[in-house]
Amino acid sequence: MKKRILDLQPYKPGKSPEDIKREYNIDKVIKLASNENPYGCSPHVETAVLSSLHDTATYPDGYATELRKKVSDHLHVDENQLLFGSGLDEVIQIISRVLLCEGDNIITANETFPQYKHHAIIEGAQVREIPLDNGSFDLDGMFQAIDDRTKIVWICNPNNPSGTYLNEETLVRFLEKVPPEIVVVLDEAYYEYVTADDYPNSIPLLAHFNHLIVLRTFSKAYGLAAFRIGYAVGNAQLIEKINIARLPFNTSTFAQQAALAALEDQDFVKKCVRKNAECLRDFEQTLQRLNVEYYPSQANFIFVRMASPMELFNFFLKKGYIVRPFPNGVRITIGTKEQNKEVLAALEDYVKGHVFN
């Protein structure tokens, strides 16, 4: 076994809603910890998946031909610029496996999606984590950390867990400085939720920066987290090389059909995004009224900053709400209007006897 594996931990999911019901003797538990879409998915998905049940004995289309054509049309890119994976977790794994050798390094933030670091360590690469600047990526600091062994720069935009974003001018200026042999991966898992006018229009940037890869997923706004399907978009030659490490049948027939149906129902996505923006605004206004510090978010979650996050996490658990604790705060998924109302009422009860900083 690789010695570096011994210092890592396998992914351990938190307590299930049923576990929490039994432990705290409560009837209702609302999960707001994994940034899932509280409105589910397009109603067309069920029909598409059910129609594929006769294909259970045959392998899926390893090239995801139909979905590839639909996504390429949707994004206005060539089909050979796409790589599909079993969620973005697998896409991150594939990219790391292909690009990283022992002794190389990656550069990312210290508070971001942990899989970038996890897979770098597995491949024997060094991880250089640059502290966030008020919740946002410090691109100047990241650029200063680049050396001749740097292979990947990971940028999560909007960032998970802070919800903050980099605007297009800032990102382009950074891409222009990064040497072309270093791959910059822009993780846009929450792309559909963004409402900021100056958020990067990243897909057209691929024509100007061959070392850029953009990641998107069907798990969030499309509501297909259970199906596990995401994809990378990049320079065709680079994607071809990365595709070598992809397993032959890594996305299921059902995931592909679900994604096709979800992609075709953009009205559903727009409705979810509109509801999220409204609820996020209500959430932020309440936090301001309560004088609770938070990061302004462009995603479907909000990061509440505090000195004792586990105390609030446990307080919420007893009330039947599962949120995600971090060393400097908690991340709360934006739920439905009714769910948010309940969570904010609980938070207000908590604030009455506590000081946030």
Coordinates of C-alpha atoms in Angstrom, one line a residue:
M1 CA 0.0 0.0 0.0
K2 CA 1.2 3.5 -0.7
K3 CA 2.4 5.1 2.5
R4 CA 0.7 8.4 1.7
I5 CA -2.7 6.7 1.6
L6 CA -2.3 5.9 5.4
D7 CA -2.7 9.6 6.2
L8 CA -6.0 9.9 4.3
Q9 CA -9.5 9.1 5.4
P10 CA -12.2 7.5 3.1
Y11 CA -15.3 9.6 2.6
K12 CA -17.6 9.2 5.6
P13 CA -21.2 10.4 5.2
G14 CA -22.8 12.1 8.1
K15 CA -25.7 10.7 10.1
S16 CA -28.7 9.8 8.1
P17 CA -32.1 11.5 8.8
E18 CA -33.3 8.2 10.3
D19 CA -30.3 8.0 12.7
I20 CA -31.0 11.6 13.8
K21 CA -34.8 10.9 14.3
R22 CA -33.9 7.9 16.6
E23 CA -31.1 9.7 18.5
Y24 CA -33.1 12.9 19.3
N25 CA -36.6 11.4 19.3
I26 CA -37.9 13.7 16.7
D27 CA -40.3 13.1 13.8
K28 CA -39.0 15.4 11.0
V29 CA -35.5 15.9 9.8
I30 CA -34.5 18.3 7.0
K31 CA -31.1 17.7 5.3
L32 CA -29.4 20.9 4.3
A33 CA -25.8 19.7 4.3
S34 CA -25.1 18.5 0.7
N35 CA -26.2 21.4 -1.5
E36 CA -28.9 19.2 -3.2
N37 CA -31.8 20.7 -5.1
P38 CA -34.8 20.8 -2.8
Y39 CA -37.1 20.9 -5.7
G40 CA -35.9 17.5 -7.1
C41 CA -35.5 17.2 -10.9
S42 CA -37.5 17.8 -14.0
P43 CA -40.6 15.6 -14.2
H44 CA -39.4 14.4 -17.6
V45 CA -36.5 12.5 -16.0
E46 CA -38.7 9.8 -14.5
T47 CA -40.2 9.0 -17.9
A48 CA -36.8 8.9 -19.6
V49 CA -35.3 6.6 -17.0
L50 CA -38.3 4.2 -17.0
S51 CA -38.2 4.0 -20.7
S52 CA -34.6 2.7 -20.4
L53 CA -35.3 -0.2 -18.0
H54 CA -35.3 -2.7 -20.9
D55 CA -31.6 -1.9 -21.3
T56 CA -30.5 -3.3 -18.0
A57 CA -28.6 -6.3 -19.5
T58 CA -26.5 -4.3 -21.9
Y59 CA -23.6 -2.1 -21.2
P60 CA -24.1 1.7 -21.5
D61 CA -22.8 3.7 -24.4
G62 CA -19.3 4.3 -23.2
Y63 CA -19.0 7.4 -25.4
A64 CA -22.3 8.9 -24.2
T65 CA -23.0 9.7 -27.8
E66 CA -26.5 11.1 -27.6
L67 CA -25.7 13.1 -24.4
R68 CA -22.4 14.3 -25.9
K69 CA -24.3 15.7 -28.9
K70 CA -26.9 17.4 -26.8
V71 CA -24.3 19.0 -24.4
S72 CA -22.1 20.1 -27.3
D73 CA -25.1 21.9 -28.9
H74 CA -26.1 23.4 -25.6
L75 CA -22.6 24.8 -24.9
H76 CA -21.7 25.5 -28.6
V77 CA -18.5 23.4 -28.3
D78 CA -17.2 20.5 -30.4
E79 CA -18.1 17.0 -29.2
N80 CA -14.5 16.0 -28.8
Q81 CA -14.0 18.7 -26.2
L82 CA -16.2 16.8 -23.7
L83 CA -15.4 14.2 -21.1
F84 CA -18.2 12.6 -19.0
G85 CA -17.7 11.1 -15.6
S86 CA -19.6 9.6 -12.7
G87 CA -20.1 13.0 -11.1
L88 CA -17.4 15.6 -10.9
D89 CA -15.7 13.5 -8.2
E90 CA -14.7 11.0 -10.9
V91 CA -13.7 13.7 -13.3
I92 CA -11.4 15.2 -10.7
Q93 CA -9.9 11.8 -10.1
I94 CA -9.3 11.2 -13.8
I95 CA -7.6 14.6 -14.3
S96 CA -5.4 14.0 -11.3
R97 CA -4.5 10.5 -12.4
V98 CA -3.4 11.7 -15.8
L99 CA -1.6 14.9 -15.1
L100 CA 0.1 14.3 -11.7
C101 CA 3.3 12.4 -11.0
E102 CA 5.1 12.0 -7.7
G103 CA 6.9 15.2 -6.9
D104 CA 4.6 17.4 -8.8
N105 CA 2.4 19.9 -7.1
I106 CA -1.1 21.4 -7.3
I107 CA -2.2 24.9 -6.2
T108 CA -5.6 25.6 -4.8
A109 CA -7.2 27.3 -1.8
N110 CA -7.1 26.1 1.8
E111 CA -10.9 26.1 2.1
T112 CA -12.4 24.6 -1.0
F113 CA -13.7 21.3 -2.4
P114 CA -11.4 18.7 -0.7
Q115 CA -11.2 16.2 -3.6
Y116 CA -8.6 18.3 -5.3
K117 CA -6.3 17.8 -2.4
H118 CA -7.3 14.2 -1.8
H119 CA -6.5 12.9 -5.3
A120 CA -3.2 14.9 -5.5
I121 CA -2.0 13.2 -2.3
I122 CA -3.0 9.8 -3.8
E123 CA -0.9 10.5 -6.9
G124 CA 2.1 11.6 -4.7
A125 CA 1.9 15.3 -5.5
Q126 CA 2.4 18.2 -3.1
V127 CA -0.5 20.3 -2.2
R128 CA 0.0 24.1 -2.0
E129 CA -3.0 25.6 -0.3
I130 CA -3.3 29.4 -0.4
P131 CA -5.6 31.0 2.2
L132 CA -8.8 32.5 1.0
D133 CA -9.1 36.3 1.0
N134 CA -12.4 37.1 2.7
G135 CA -13.8 33.9 1.4
S136 CA -12.5 34.3 -2.2
F137 CA -9.6 32.7 -4.0
D138 CA -6.4 34.8 -3.8
L139 CA -5.2 34.5 -7.4
D140 CA -2.1 36.7 -6.8
G141 CA -1.0 34.4 -3.9
M142 CA -1.7 31.3 -6.0
F143 CA 0.3 32.7 -8.9
Q144 CA 3.3 33.4 -6.6
A145 CA 3.2 29.7 -5.5
I146 CA 3.7 28.4 -9.0
D147 CA 7.0 26.7 -9.8
D148 CA 8.4 24.3 -12.4
R149 CA 6.7 21.3 -10.8
T150 CA 3.2 22.8 -10.8
K151 CA 0.9 20.8 -12.9
I152 CA -2.7 21.9 -11.9
V153 CA -4.3 25.0 -10.5
W154 CA -7.7 24.2 -9.1
I155 CA -10.3 27.1 -8.9
C156 CA -13.8 26.5 -7.6
N157 CA -16.1 29.2 -8.9
P158 CA -18.4 29.8 -7.0
N159 CA -16.3 28.4 -4.3
N160 CA -17.6 25.5 -2.1
P161 CA -18.0 26.1 0.9
S162 CA -17.8 29.9 0.9
G163 CA -20.2 30.6 -2.1
T164 CA -18.0 33.5 -3.2
Y165 CA -17.0 34.0 -6.8
L166 CA -14.3 35.5 -9.1
N167 CA -15.4 37.9 -11.8
E168 CA -14.4 37.6 -15.4
E169 CA -11.7 40.3 -15.4
T170 CA -9.9 38.8 -12.5
L171 CA -10.0 35.3 -13.9
V172 CA -8.8 36.3 -17.4
R173 CA -6.0 38.3 -16.0
F174 CA -4.9 35.2 -14.0
L175 CA -5.2 32.9 -17.0
E176 CA -3.0 35.2 -19.1
K177 CA -0.2 35.0 -16.6
V178 CA -0.3 31.2 -15.9
P179 CA 2.3 29.4 -18.1
P180 CA 0.5 27.4 -20.9
E181 CA 2.0 24.0 -19.7
I182 CA 0.1 24.3 -16.4
V183 CA -3.6 23.2 -16.5
V184 CA -6.1 25.5 -14.8
V185 CA -9.3 23.7 -13.8
L186 CA -12.3 25.8 -13.3
D187 CA -14.9 23.9 -11.2
E188 CA -18.3 25.4 -12.0
A189 CA -20.5 22.9 -10.2
Y190 CA -22.8 25.7 -9.1
Y191 CA -22.7 27.6 -12.4
E192 CA -26.5 27.6 -13.1
Y193 CA -27.2 29.3 -9.8
V194 CA -25.1 32.4 -10.4
T195 CA -26.9 35.7 -10.9
A196 CA -23.9 38.1 -10.8
D197 CA -23.5 40.1 -14.0
D198 CA -19.7 40.0 -14.0
Y199 CA -19.4 36.2 -13.5
P200 CA -17.1 34.7 -16.1
N201 CA -18.5 33.4 -19.4
S202 CA -16.0 30.6 -19.2
I203 CA -16.8 28.4 -22.2
P204 CA -15.8 31.0 -24.9
L205 CA -12.5 31.4 -22.9
L206 CA -11.5 27.9 -24.0
A207 CA -10.8 29.2 -27.5
H208 CA -8.2 31.5 -26.1
F209 CA -6.7 29.3 -23.3
N210 CA -5.7 25.8 -24.3
H211 CA -4.7 25.0 -20.7
L212 CA -8.1 25.7 -19.3
I213 CA -10.6 23.0 -18.3
V214 CA -14.2 23.8 -17.2
L215 CA -16.2 21.4 -15.0
R216 CA -20.0 21.3 -14.9
T217 CA -22.4 18.9 -13.3
F218 CA -26.0 17.7 -13.4
S219 CA -26.0 17.1 -9.6
K220 CA -27.0 20.5 -8.4
A221 CA -29.4 22.8 -10.3
Y222 CA -30.6 19.8 -12.5
G223 CA -31.3 17.8 -9.4
L224 CA -29.6 14.5 -10.6
A225 CA -27.2 13.9 -7.7
A226 CA -28.4 10.3 -7.3
F227 CA -27.4 9.5 -10.9
R228 CA -23.8 10.7 -10.6
I229 CA -23.0 12.5 -13.9
G230 CA -20.8 15.5 -14.6
Y231 CA -18.4 16.5 -17.3
A232 CA -15.3 18.5 -18.3
V233 CA -14.9 20.8 -21.3
G234 CA -11.6 21.8 -22.7
N235 CA -9.1 21.8 -25.5
A236 CA -9.8 18.7 -27.7
Q237 CA -6.2 17.4 -27.6
L238 CA -6.0 17.8 -23.9
I239 CA -9.3 16.1 -23.3
E240 CA -8.3 13.2 -25.6
K241 CA -5.2 12.6 -23.4
I242 CA -7.2 12.8 -20.2
N243 CA -9.9 10.5 -21.6
I244 CA -7.4 7.6 -21.7
A245 CA -7.8 7.2 -17.9
R246 CA -11.6 7.1 -18.1
L247 CA -13.1 3.7 -17.4
P248 CA -14.9 2.2 -20.5
F249 CA -18.5 2.4 -19.1
N250 CA -18.2 4.9 -16.4
T251 CA -21.6 6.6 -16.8
S252 CA -24.8 4.4 -16.7
T253 CA -27.5 4.3 -19.3
F254 CA -29.9 5.7 -16.8
A255 CA -27.6 8.6 -15.9
Q256 CA -27.2 9.5 -19.5
Q257 CA -31.0 9.4 -20.2
A258 CA -31.7 11.4 -17.0
A259 CA -29.2 14.0 -18.0
L260 CA -30.7 14.2 -21.5
A261 CA -34.2 14.8 -20.2
A262 CA -33.0 17.3 -17.6
L263 CA -31.0 19.3 -20.1
E264 CA -34.0 19.6 -22.4
D265 CA -36.1 21.1 -19.6
Q266 CA -34.4 24.4 -19.1
D267 CA -37.7 25.9 -17.8
F268 CA -37.4 23.7 -14.7
V269 CA -33.8 24.8 -14.1
K270 CA -34.7 28.5 -14.5
K271 CA -37.6 28.0 -12.0
C272 CA -35.2 26.4 -9.5
V273 CA -32.6 29.1 -9.9
R274 CA -35.2 31.9 -9.5
K275 CA -36.6 30.3 -6.3
N276 CA -33.0 29.8 -5.0
A277 CA -32.2 33.5 -5.6
E278 CA -35.3 34.7 -3.8
C279 CA -34.7 32.4 -0.8
L280 CA -31.0 33.3 -0.7
R281 CA -31.9 37.0 -0.6
D282 CA -34.3 36.4 2.3
F283 CA -31.6 34.4 4.1
E284 CA -29.0 37.1 3.7
Q285 CA -31.4 39.8 4.9
T286 CA -32.2 37.8 8.0
L287 CA -28.6 37.2 8.8
Q288 CA -28.0 41.0 8.4
R289 CA -30.8 41.7 10.8
L290 CA -29.4 39.2 13.3
N291 CA -25.9 40.7 12.9
V292 CA -24.5 37.3 11.9
E293 CA -21.5 37.3 9.7
Y294 CA -21.6 35.4 6.4
Y295 CA -20.1 35.3 2.9
P296 CA -22.3 36.7 0.2
S297 CA -23.2 33.6 -2.0
Q298 CA -23.7 32.9 -5.7
A299 CA -24.6 29.3 -5.1
N300 CA -27.4 27.3 -3.5
F301 CA -25.9 27.5 0.0
I302 CA -24.6 30.1 2.4
F303 CA -21.7 30.0 4.7
V304 CA -22.4 31.4 8.2
R305 CA -19.2 32.4 10.0
M306 CA -18.7 31.9 13.7
A307 CA -16.2 30.9 16.4
S308 CA -18.1 27.8 17.6
P309 CA -19.5 26.0 14.6
M310 CA -20.0 22.6 16.2
E311 CA -22.2 24.2 18.9
L312 CA -24.5 25.5 16.2
F313 CA -24.3 22.3 14.2
N314 CA -25.5 20.3 17.3
F315 CA -28.2 22.9 18.1
F316 CA -29.6 22.4 14.6
L317 CA -29.4 18.6 14.8
K318 CA -31.6 18.7 17.9
K319 CA -34.1 20.8 16.0
G320 CA -34.0 18.3 13.1
Y321 CA -31.8 20.2 10.6
I322 CA -28.6 18.7 9.2
V323 CA -26.1 21.4 8.1
R324 CA -22.4 21.1 7.4
P325 CA -19.8 22.2 10.0
F326 CA -16.4 23.6 9.1
P327 CA -13.6 25.0 11.4
N328 CA -14.8 28.6 11.0
G329 CA -18.5 28.3 10.4
V330 CA -21.4 26.2 9.0
R331 CA -22.6 25.8 5.4
I332 CA -26.4 25.7 5.1
T333 CA -28.0 24.6 1.8
I334 CA -30.8 26.9 0.7
G335 CA -34.0 24.8 0.9
T336 CA -37.5 25.6 0.1
K337 CA -39.2 28.8 1.4
E338 CA -40.9 26.8 4.1
Q339 CA -37.7 25.0 5.1
N340 CA -35.7 28.3 5.2
K341 CA -38.3 29.9 7.4
E342 CA -38.0 27.1 9.9
V343 CA -34.2 27.2 9.8
L344 CA -34.0 30.9 10.2
A345 CA -36.4 30.8 13.2
A346 CA -34.1 28.2 14.8
L347 CA -31.1 30.3 14.1
E348 CA -32.7 33.4 15.6
D349 CA -33.4 31.3 18.8
Y350 CA -29.7 30.4 18.9
V351 CA -28.5 33.9 18.4
K352 CA -30.5 35.2 21.3
G353 CA -28.0 33.6 23.7
H354 CA -24.8 33.8 21.7
V355 CA -22.3 36.2 20.1
F356 CA -21.0 35.5 16.6
N357 CA -17.6 36.5 15.5

